[in-house]
XYZ file of C-alpha atoms in Angstrom:
640
model
C 47.674 82.378 47.541
C 49.287 85.832 47.325
C 50.986 85.176 50.654
C 52.374 81.908 49.295
C 53.858 83.601 46.237
C 55.395 86.351 48.396
C 56.852 83.815 50.820
C 58.171 81.667 47.997
C 59.886 84.583 46.269
C 61.501 85.778 49.515
C 62.740 82.369 50.568
C 64.125 81.520 47.118
C 66.114 84.782 47.209
C 67.629 83.696 50.528
C 69.271 80.682 48.899
C 72.511 82.499 48.160
C 72.982 84.237 51.522
C 72.351 81.567 54.184
C 75.257 80.681 56.482
C 75.899 78.073 59.133
C 77.643 74.785 59.869
C 74.730 72.441 60.458
C 75.930 70.056 57.724
C 79.595 69.926 58.584
C 79.421 66.173 59.076
C 77.529 65.454 55.865
C 78.802 65.410 52.290
C 78.474 68.820 50.692
C 78.522 69.672 46.988
C 78.531 73.274 45.832
C 78.882 74.553 42.268
C 78.864 78.265 41.435
C 79.116 79.623 37.893
C 79.162 83.308 37.035
C 79.464 84.866 33.611
C 79.596 88.568 32.751
C 79.887 89.891 29.205
C 79.969 93.583 28.193
C 80.085 94.457 24.501
C 79.878 97.694 22.541
C 80.116 97.944 18.758
C 79.913 101.148 16.718
C 80.143 101.390 12.925
C 79.904 104.564 10.824
C 80.106 104.788 7.060
C 79.823 107.677 4.577
C 80.005 107.867 0.781
C 79.834 111.217 -1.040
C 79.875 112.099 -4.728
C 79.972 115.719 -5.889
C 79.230 116.562 -9.539
C 80.047 113.178 -11.119
C 79.564 113.401 -14.902
C 79.435 110.902 -17.740
C 79.202 112.096 -21.343
C 79.057 110.217 -24.600
C 78.842 112.025 -27.961
C 78.600 110.160 -31.246
C 78.591 112.159 -34.524
C 78.287 110.522 -37.936
C 78.383 112.425 -41.273
C 78.111 110.294 -44.422
C 79.145 107.379 -42.218
C 76.694 104.494 -42.212
C 76.961 101.874 -39.500
C 75.819 100.821 -36.046
C 76.998 102.350 -32.798
C 78.855 100.108 -30.383
C 78.316 99.557 -26.671
C 79.295 102.325 -24.280
C 79.577 101.799 -20.518
C 80.370 104.632 -18.115
C 80.222 104.660 -14.338
C 81.242 106.705 -11.304
C 81.106 104.932 -7.980
C 81.801 105.919 -4.400
C 81.475 103.054 -1.955
C 82.032 102.915 1.765
C 81.498 100.165 4.287
C 82.081 99.866 8.017
C 81.724 96.754 10.141
C 82.096 96.416 13.913
C 81.473 93.011 15.458
C 81.840 91.569 18.949
C 81.641 87.870 19.698
C 81.746 86.530 23.243
C 81.314 82.782 23.676
C 81.204 81.605 27.293
C 80.915 77.924 28.222
C 80.945 76.698 31.836
C 80.618 73.080 33.003
C 80.638 71.735 36.548
C 80.385 68.038 37.469
C 80.460 66.571 40.993
C 79.978 62.904 41.966
C 80.944 61.655 45.488
C 81.173 57.934 46.184
C 78.078 56.087 47.365
C 77.605 54.909 50.905
C 75.013 54.147 53.527
C 75.402 56.406 56.540
C 72.829 57.700 58.938
C 74.184 61.246 59.245
C 71.175 63.475 58.832
C 70.943 67.245 58.556
C 69.678 69.019 61.631
C 68.261 72.420 62.346
C 65.012 71.896 60.407
C 61.622 72.279 62.027
C 58.249 70.988 60.957
C 54.801 72.315 61.561
C 53.176 75.249 59.820
C 53.691 75.734 56.099
C 55.642 78.978 56.558
C 57.922 77.379 59.164
C 58.637 74.369 56.959
C 59.442 76.502 53.917
C 61.627 78.900 55.873
C 63.589 76.080 57.486
C 63.974 74.249 54.197
C 65.276 77.319 52.439
C 67.726 78.104 55.222
C 69.055 74.563 55.093
C 69.373 74.671 51.356
C 71.248 77.961 51.460
C 73.763 76.774 54.074
C 75.857 74.819 51.569
C 75.647 77.409 48.811
C 78.583 79.575 47.881
C 77.878 83.356 47.804
C 77.089 84.767 44.367
C 79.685 87.007 42.720
C 77.701 88.212 39.710
C 79.060 91.371 38.001
C 77.079 93.898 35.816
C 77.206 93.113 32.576
C 75.099 98.581 -28.468
C 74.880 98.933 -29.364
C 74.255 99.856 -25.882
C 75.291 102.781 -23.758
C 75.288 102.265 -20.016
C 75.883 105.208 -17.706
C 75.620 105.164 -13.951
C 76.572 107.194 -10.912
C 76.426 105.235 -7.674
C 77.011 106.336 -4.113
C 76.503 103.491 -1.710
C 77.187 103.222 1.997
C 76.677 100.437 4.498
C 77.271 100.330 8.252
C 76.940 97.163 10.311
C 77.387 96.682 14.058
C 76.773 93.241 15.553
C 77.156 91.731 19.012
C 76.905 88.017 19.710
C 77.257 86.525 23.170
C 76.156 82.888 23.472
C 76.481 81.766 27.099
C 76.104 78.125 28.129
C 76.253 76.887 31.743
C 75.829 73.280 32.837
C 76.089 71.753 36.324
C 75.672 68.078 37.250
C 75.702 66.704 40.817
C 75.177 63.141 41.994
C 75.179 62.005 45.633
C 74.273 58.312 46.041
C 74.809 58.380 49.804
C 72.240 59.433 52.389
C 72.060 62.925 53.779
C 74.123 65.859 52.651
C 73.697 69.072 50.732
C 73.783 69.811 46.998
C 73.843 73.426 45.894
C 74.133 74.715 42.337
C 74.219 78.411 41.450
C 74.417 79.934 37.961
C 74.556 83.640 37.096
C 74.763 85.102 33.594
C 74.884 88.848 32.913
C 75.087 90.173 29.362
C 75.133 93.857 28.341
C 75.220 94.740 24.640
C 75.142 98.014 22.736
C 75.264 98.248 18.946
C 75.090 101.465 16.918
C 75.293 101.770 13.133
C 75.121 105.001 11.105
C 75.256 105.217 7.330
C 74.986 108.098 4.863
C 75.081 108.306 1.056
C 74.981 111.673 -0.744
C 74.967 112.540 -4.441
C 75.242 116.173 -5.485
C 74.217 117.008 -9.070
C 75.042 113.688 -10.760
C 74.568 113.873 -14.518
C 74.429 111.440 -17.441
C 74.316 112.682 -21.025
C 74.108 110.744 -24.277
C 74.068 112.569 -27.645
C 73.803 110.759 -30.962
C 73.840 112.743 -34.236
C 73.453 111.150 -37.668
C 73.566 113.027 -41.020
C 73.171 110.913 -44.147
C 74.263 107.978 -42.022
C 71.782 105.090 -41.895
C 72.039 102.595 -39.050
C 70.562 101.493 -35.764
C 71.180 103.136 -32.417
C 72.109 100.939 -29.499
C 70.308 100.667 -26.179
C 70.899 103.467 -23.680
C 70.765 102.960 -19.926
C 71.284 105.879 -17.548
C 70.965 105.825 -13.779
C 71.869 107.842 -10.697
C 71.570 106.016 -7.414
C 72.255 106.895 -3.797
C 71.729 103.980 -1.450
C 72.391 103.702 2.268
C 71.786 100.951 4.771
C 72.448 100.610 8.497
C 72.105 97.395 10.465
C 72.528 96.978 14.227
C 72.028 93.500 15.705
C 72.360 92.072 19.190
C 72.056 88.358 19.895
C 72.440 86.921 23.383
C 71.736 83.215 23.657
C 71.736 82.080 27.285
C 71.326 78.426 28.229
C 71.477 77.163 31.819
C 71.107 73.539 32.838
C 71.299 71.934 36.276
C 70.783 68.288 37.255
C 70.906 66.924 40.817
C 70.434 63.337 41.997
C 70.437 62.321 45.667
C 69.714 59.060 47.482
C 68.013 59.300 50.817
C 67.347 62.412 52.873
C 69.153 65.700 52.365
C 68.898 69.050 50.709
C 69.012 69.912 47.018
C 69.190 73.556 45.957
C 69.422 74.995 42.459
C 69.388 78.708 41.605
C 69.610 80.157 38.104
C 69.769 83.849 37.216
C 70.018 85.314 33.707
C 70.083 89.080 33.123
C 70.247 90.389 29.558
C 70.308 94.058 28.550
C 70.438 95.017 24.877
C 70.446 98.361 23.089
C 70.444 98.664 19.308
C 70.373 101.821 17.163
C 70.561 102.050 13.377
C 70.506 105.311 11.384
C 70.536 105.553 7.598
C 70.262 108.459 5.157
C 70.323 108.619 1.353
C 70.218 111.977 -0.438
C 70.194 112.926 -4.114
C 70.406 116.559 -5.179
C 69.306 117.337 -8.749
C 70.199 114.053 -10.462
C 69.790 114.332 -14.236
C 69.632 111.957 -17.170
C 69.551 113.272 -20.751
C 69.284 111.375 -24.030
C 69.278 113.239 -27.369
C 69.146 111.447 -30.684
C 69.157 113.455 -33.965
C 68.717 111.864 -37.385
C 68.874 113.734 -40.709
C 68.316 111.640 -43.857
C 69.438 108.660 -41.781
C 66.929 105.785 -41.649
C 67.252 103.295 -38.814
C 65.779 102.146 -35.553
C 66.290 103.817 -32.217
C 67.398 101.667 -29.319
C 65.509 101.307 -26.069
C 66.169 103.982 -23.448
C 66.077 103.437 -19.674
C 66.546 106.364 -17.282
C 66.258 106.239 -13.504
C 67.109 108.242 -10.409
C 66.880 106.402 -7.104
C 67.473 107.346 -3.501
C 67.155 104.357 -1.193
C 67.670 104.136 2.543
C 67.058 101.345 5.016
C 67.694 100.988 8.740
C 67.329 97.807 10.749
C 67.723 97.467 14.520
C 67.161 94.059 16.042
C 67.564 92.469 19.464
C 67.290 88.745 20.137
C 67.605 87.176 23.571
C 66.552 83.519 23.767
C 66.911 82.397 27.399
C 66.576 78.739 28.367
C 66.703 77.572 32.010
C 66.420 73.905 32.899
C 66.613 72.375 36.382
C 66.056 68.759 37.417
C 66.097 67.311 40.944
C 65.692 63.620 41.781
C 65.505 62.437 45.377
C 65.654 58.627 45.554
C 64.206 56.804 48.543
C 66.684 55.476 51.090
C 67.304 51.743 51.094
C 69.259 51.440 54.339
C 66.474 52.047 56.892
C 67.672 55.279 58.476
C 65.268 57.948 57.259
C 63.540 58.498 60.586
C 63.063 62.223 61.116
C 65.592 63.275 58.483
C 64.389 66.027 56.162
C 64.180 65.777 52.390
C 64.178 69.215 50.802
C 64.179 70.202 47.149
C 64.375 73.889 46.156
C 64.572 75.306 42.603
C 64.659 79.005 41.787
C 64.740 80.315 38.217
C 64.906 84.021 37.409
C 65.194 85.680 34.002
C 65.297 89.410 33.238
C 65.454 90.747 29.675
C 65.567 94.450 28.737
C 65.531 95.387 25.054
C 65.525 98.731 23.218
C 65.627 98.942 19.418
C 65.529 102.190 17.448
C 65.712 102.502 13.672
C 65.552 105.742 11.660
C 65.730 105.981 7.883
C 65.468 108.890 5.449
C 65.460 109.053 1.646
C 65.512 112.478 0.033
C 65.384 113.318 -3.667
C 65.472 116.878 -4.980
C 64.950 117.937 -8.576
C 65.290 114.520 -10.216
C 64.963 114.797 -13.999
C 64.797 112.419 -16.953
C 64.690 113.745 -20.533
C 64.506 111.850 -23.804
C 64.103 113.845 -27.050
C 64.698 111.906 -30.234
C 64.461 114.002 -33.462
C 63.976 112.539 -36.937
C 64.082 114.466 -40.262
C 63.462 112.385 -43.367
C 64.658 109.415 -41.397
C 62.316 106.450 -41.352
C 62.458 103.933 -38.523
C 60.962 102.859 -35.249
C 61.661 104.369 -31.844
C 62.630 102.061 -29.025
C 60.824 101.673 -25.691
C 61.361 104.439 -23.139
C 61.350 103.915 -19.382
C 61.759 106.857 -17.014
C 61.618 106.580 -13.239
C 62.339 108.718 -10.191
C 62.137 106.890 -6.888
C 62.698 107.752 -3.249
C 62.377 104.788 -0.898
C 62.902 104.571 2.842
C 62.295 101.774 5.318
C 62.951 101.430 9.033
C 62.535 98.275 11.074
C 62.966 97.861 14.835
C 62.331 94.432 16.343
C 62.730 92.864 19.781
C 62.444 89.137 20.409
C 62.742 87.487 23.804
C 61.669 83.839 23.901
C 62.149 82.765 27.518
C 61.791 79.115 28.502
C 61.876 77.951 32.131
C 61.499 74.303 32.991
C 61.740 72.798 36.470
C 61.171 69.218 37.609
C 61.256 67.785 41.137
C 60.824 64.142 42.111
C 60.942 62.608 45.589
C 60.608 58.855 46.028
C 59.280 57.357 49.247
C 61.760 55.350 51.361
C 61.568 51.621 50.841
C 62.351 50.736 54.457
C 59.311 52.101 56.288
C 57.514 55.279 57.209
C 59.414 58.558 57.364
C 58.283 61.176 59.880
C 60.671 63.857 58.584
C 59.438 66.699 56.436
C 59.425 66.241 52.668
C 59.397 69.665 51.001
C 59.364 70.662 47.357
C 59.628 74.386 46.543
C 59.777 75.577 42.928
C 59.704 79.237 41.874
C 59.891 80.652 38.347
C 60.085 84.363 37.577
C 60.381 86.028 34.166
C 60.522 89.769 33.480
C 60.639 91.176 29.954
C 60.764 94.856 29.016
C 60.685 95.740 25.323
C 60.697 99.070 23.473
C 60.798 99.337 19.682
C 60.680 102.541 17.636
C 60.795 102.772 13.850
C 60.939 106.103 11.973
C 60.949 106.387 8.183
C 60.668 109.298 5.772
C 60.700 109.480 1.975
C 60.654 112.905 0.321
C 60.560 113.691 -3.383
C 60.593 117.292 -4.613
C 60.326 118.390 -8.218
C 60.661 114.966 -9.841
C 60.159 115.240 -13.595
C 60.011 112.966 -16.638
C 59.893 114.322 -20.187
C 59.471 112.532 -23.483
C 59.204 114.692 -26.627
C 59.956 112.756 -29.806
C 59.742 114.800 -33.026
C 59.288 113.354 -36.514
C 59.371 115.345 -39.768
C 58.899 113.358 -42.952
C 59.894 110.243 -41.060
C 57.632 107.225 -41.106
C 57.769 104.697 -38.288
C 56.223 103.622 -35.015
C 56.748 105.211 -31.637
C 57.938 103.021 -28.801
C 56.109 102.406 -25.542
C 56.632 105.098 -22.905
C 56.542 104.421 -19.156
C 57.001 107.319 -16.727
C 56.730 107.165 -12.950
C 57.585 109.167 -9.833
C 57.405 107.325 -6.530
C 57.929 108.242 -2.897
C 57.583 105.233 -0.619
C 58.112 104.978 3.113
C 57.533 102.180 5.591
C 58.181 101.908 9.323
C 57.847 98.795 11.446
C 58.222 98.366 15.204
C 57.503 94.953 16.685
C 57.899 93.266 20.053
C 57.613 89.530 20.580
C 57.728 87.901 24.001
C 56.712 84.237 24.024
C 57.317 83.104 27.614
C 57.007 79.457 28.600
C 57.073 78.360 32.251
C 56.673 74.708 33.125
C 56.856 73.253 36.629
C 56.398 69.622 37.705
C 56.447 68.229 41.260
C 56.071 64.564 42.194
C 56.096 63.192 45.752
C 55.696 59.598 46.874
C 54.315 59.848 50.392
C 53.163 62.841 52.408
C 54.800 66.246 52.323
C 54.564 69.847 51.184
C 54.512 71.049 47.577
C 54.752 74.790 46.793
C 54.892 75.988 43.183
C 54.780 79.642 42.080
C 55.004 81.100 38.573
C 55.217 84.780 37.698
C 55.570 86.371 34.263
C 55.714 90.173 33.808
C 55.746 91.618 30.284
C 56.000 95.305 29.322
C 55.872 96.175 25.623
C 55.922 99.503 23.795
C 55.974 99.819 20.004
C 56.038 103.095 18.036
C 56.173 103.400 14.252
C 55.983 106.599 12.189
C 56.133 106.829 8.410
C 55.863 109.760 6.002
C 55.862 109.954 2.195
C 55.838 113.393 0.566
C 55.627 114.288 -3.117
C 55.559 117.939 -4.112
C 56.683 120.275 -6.881
C 59.995 122.043 -6.671
C 60.487 125.793 -6.639
C 61.649 127.187 -9.962
C 64.576 129.595 -10.114
C 62.443 132.306 -11.749
C 59.826 132.099 -9.031
C 56.966 131.357 -11.423
C 56.024 127.964 -10.027
C 57.658 124.592 -9.883
C 57.686 121.670 -12.250
C 56.579 118.226 -11.232
C 55.090 115.297 -13.052
C 55.152 113.355 -16.274
C 55.018 114.800 -19.782
C 54.729 113.012 -23.116
C 54.363 115.266 -26.217
C 55.090 113.404 -29.423
C 55.000 115.554 -32.619
C 54.533 114.159 -36.124
C 54.636 116.182 -39.381
C 54.062 114.232 -42.578
C 55.180 111.169 -40.692
C 52.915 108.144 -40.817
C 53.001 105.565 -38.048
C 51.493 104.416 -34.772
C 52.254 105.815 -31.344
C 53.213 103.419 -28.581
C 51.360 102.831 -25.323
C 51.788 105.512 -22.651
C 51.816 104.880 -18.893
C 52.194 107.768 -16.452
C 52.073 107.466 -12.677
C 52.734 109.584 -9.603
C 52.568 107.687 -6.327
C 53.120 108.576 -2.687
C 52.641 105.659 -0.334
C 53.313 105.317 3.390
C 52.771 102.510 5.868
C 53.395 102.200 9.604
C 53.064 99.043 11.653
C 53.470 98.836 15.423
C 52.681 95.463 16.917
C 53.066 93.809 20.295
C 52.760 90.080 20.875
C 52.824 88.610 24.369
C 52.055 84.915 24.640
C 52.930 83.713 28.149
C 52.231 80.064 28.893
C 52.253 78.765 32.468
C 51.857 75.070 33.182
C 52.023 73.527 36.655
C 51.521 69.967 37.833
C 51.619 68.737 41.436
C 51.212 65.053 42.264
C 51.297 63.340 45.660
C 51.188 59.554 45.780
C 50.198 57.523 48.809
C 53.010 56.039 50.911
C 53.938 52.419 50.248
C 53.793 51.496 53.901
C 50.273 52.851 54.530
C 51.090 55.759 56.883
C 50.416 59.324 55.703
C 51.433 62.542 57.390
C 51.029 66.137 56.324
C 49.845 66.586 52.724
C 49.850 70.150 51.348
C 49.713 71.395 47.752
C 49.995 75.137 47.018
C 50.006 76.458 43.458
C 50.073 80.108 42.297
C 50.183 81.533 38.766
C 50.431 85.251 37.963
C 50.892 86.884 34.567
C 50.430 90.657 34.065
C 50.833 92.035 30.511
C 51.190 95.749 29.667
C 51.077 96.783 26.008
C 51.050 100.086 24.149
C 51.240 100.405 20.359
C 51.161 103.601 18.291
C 51.407 103.788 14.508
C 51.418 107.030 12.495
C 51.360 107.122 8.711
C 51.094 110.042 6.301
C 51.097 110.286 2.506
C 51.050 113.768 0.957
C 50.866 114.518 -2.755
C 50.848 118.127 -3.978
C 50.601 119.254 -7.569
C 50.932 115.841 -9.194
C 50.645 116.163 -12.976
C 50.402 113.832 -15.940
C 50.408 115.340 -19.429
C 49.929 113.693 -22.820
C 49.587 116.017 -25.873
C 50.276 114.182 -29.105
C 50.307 116.380 -32.250
C 49.864 115.048 -35.791
C 50.032 117.076 -39.046
C 49.459 115.153 -42.293
C 50.458 112.019 -40.381
C 48.335 108.943 -40.672
C 48.383 106.291 -37.922
C 46.783 105.305 -34.653
C 47.377 106.707 -31.209
C 48.538 104.350 -28.499
C 46.680 103.606 -25.272
C 47.109 106.103 -22.427
C 47.067 105.196 -18.743
C 47.476 108.011 -16.200
C 47.205 107.794 -12.420
C 47.979 109.784 -9.282
C 47.894 107.883 -6.000
C 48.401 108.833 -2.385
C 48.119 105.853 -0.057
C 48.574 105.638 3.679
C 48.128 102.682 5.998
C 48.566 102.476 9.746
C 48.122 99.473 12.047
C 48.762 99.119 15.768
C 47.694 95.696 17.051
C 48.198 94.371 20.569
C 47.910 90.636 21.090
C 48.083 89.053 24.539
C 47.418 85.325 24.572
C 47.733 84.102 28.154
C 47.467 80.403 28.896
C 47.499 79.174 32.492
C 47.097 75.487 33.315
C 47.289 74.200 36.878
C 46.795 70.572 37.951
C 46.832 69.191 41.502
C 46.496 65.460 42.182
C 46.484 63.558 45.487
C 46.244 59.775 45.292
């Protein structure tokens, strides 16, 4: 069986290089299609903000009333897009007039299996043209945003179709299709914020009224996306009446490289809200403060390859088959190489949120307070190569008697897929801090709910997917030789690394860093209930490296008895081979150092209940590296 596969591969390769003039007197059809596409796309984007500042100061003295809405923003945005689109469509149609002649190809020998195959392949290659393939408020809203996006995309859909019809007897049909696609996409993106600051100060003296909502945020976001898509479709259909040679060869080579890099950095972002009330009853508005550094990188390659070949040999109706050969040869070859790399980093240094409302003889309720510092990073690298190869050969027995010539069907399918995916992600948070210190003196009222959180999240994903489908069908009416070989090679490597780090910063005085959540409400002769308190420090990391190889090989060979009752040589040879190589590595790390939650409410001559307190510190890490190889091989041989 190994010898058969080796012989089949060698003889199918010889289709494009055979020479000679044995069929000079017979009708010859030859169609050659070659497509080469080279694409490179690079996109780089950068957005930088240095010391952006928003400040709102409202002072009221003997001036009752409500504060109006205030909206402040500083934005630096950058975007870069590089795209290549190559659409190639090739069609070839050949149809000579019908006739009934007894010109038969010569130069073919019969006997041993190797001799028959070699002669059939040489005859099939004689009429083929040489291949020429080339390489290929009241509310106050304050925000500082630095956003950057880089996108590089390549798209090369290639479609090739060839149709040949020869109603007459004898002759040669040869169809050759070559498609070469090379793609490279690189995207780099960076967003940096240096010391962004938001400040809101509200002072009321003998000025009753409600404060409006306050929203403060500093955000640095970056994303990079590199995509390659190469859709290759090849179709060939040949119909011949009587003896002759039919040859179809399809080659599709696809090489893709995709790289995406993204970085988001925030240096000492700060949000500050100060509300002072003296003899000024009223309600405080809700306060929302957040510092976010977000980065994402996505590298993706997609190469769906579809190869379809159909050969129909109709029996001769004019009584001149004799010793004429009937040869059908189909060769399908697909090679896909994919490399995807994605790297993402989110870095946050010294993020700080502070809310300190002060009330003196000023009754009223405090609004809800939400404080958040977040560093998020994600990297995704994915390769997908669904390859479909379908070949069908049919030879009908002559209706005029017994044929002593060789009837040969040779079908070879080869698919090679190499995939490498690497995803790297890192989220770092240093010295993140939330502070809430409301003070009440002779001021009745309820405290609002307080939610404080510091999060460092990182995720990396590297995945390879290679569903290969090979289907071959051979049908002969009468005696002959059927050789069918299928080979599918898959190499997959997936690597994913993720890291989430949370740690205290280094103080300027050298006496230790500050990190965590602090809620210290103080009440003096101020009745009322405190709101619910939620404090959380979380460092989470996940890495996923997965390989999926699901090759399916299906072969059917059928030989039917001759109509006239005379049988000659009957041979069926079927070989299926599918090696799969997989390696997956996933590394995940979550580190949390010095996480702190503090709640120290103080009451002096102040009746009321304390709110619920929920404090948590979490460090979570998850790593998975699965390899899945589902191989299905089905072979059926039938002689009737």
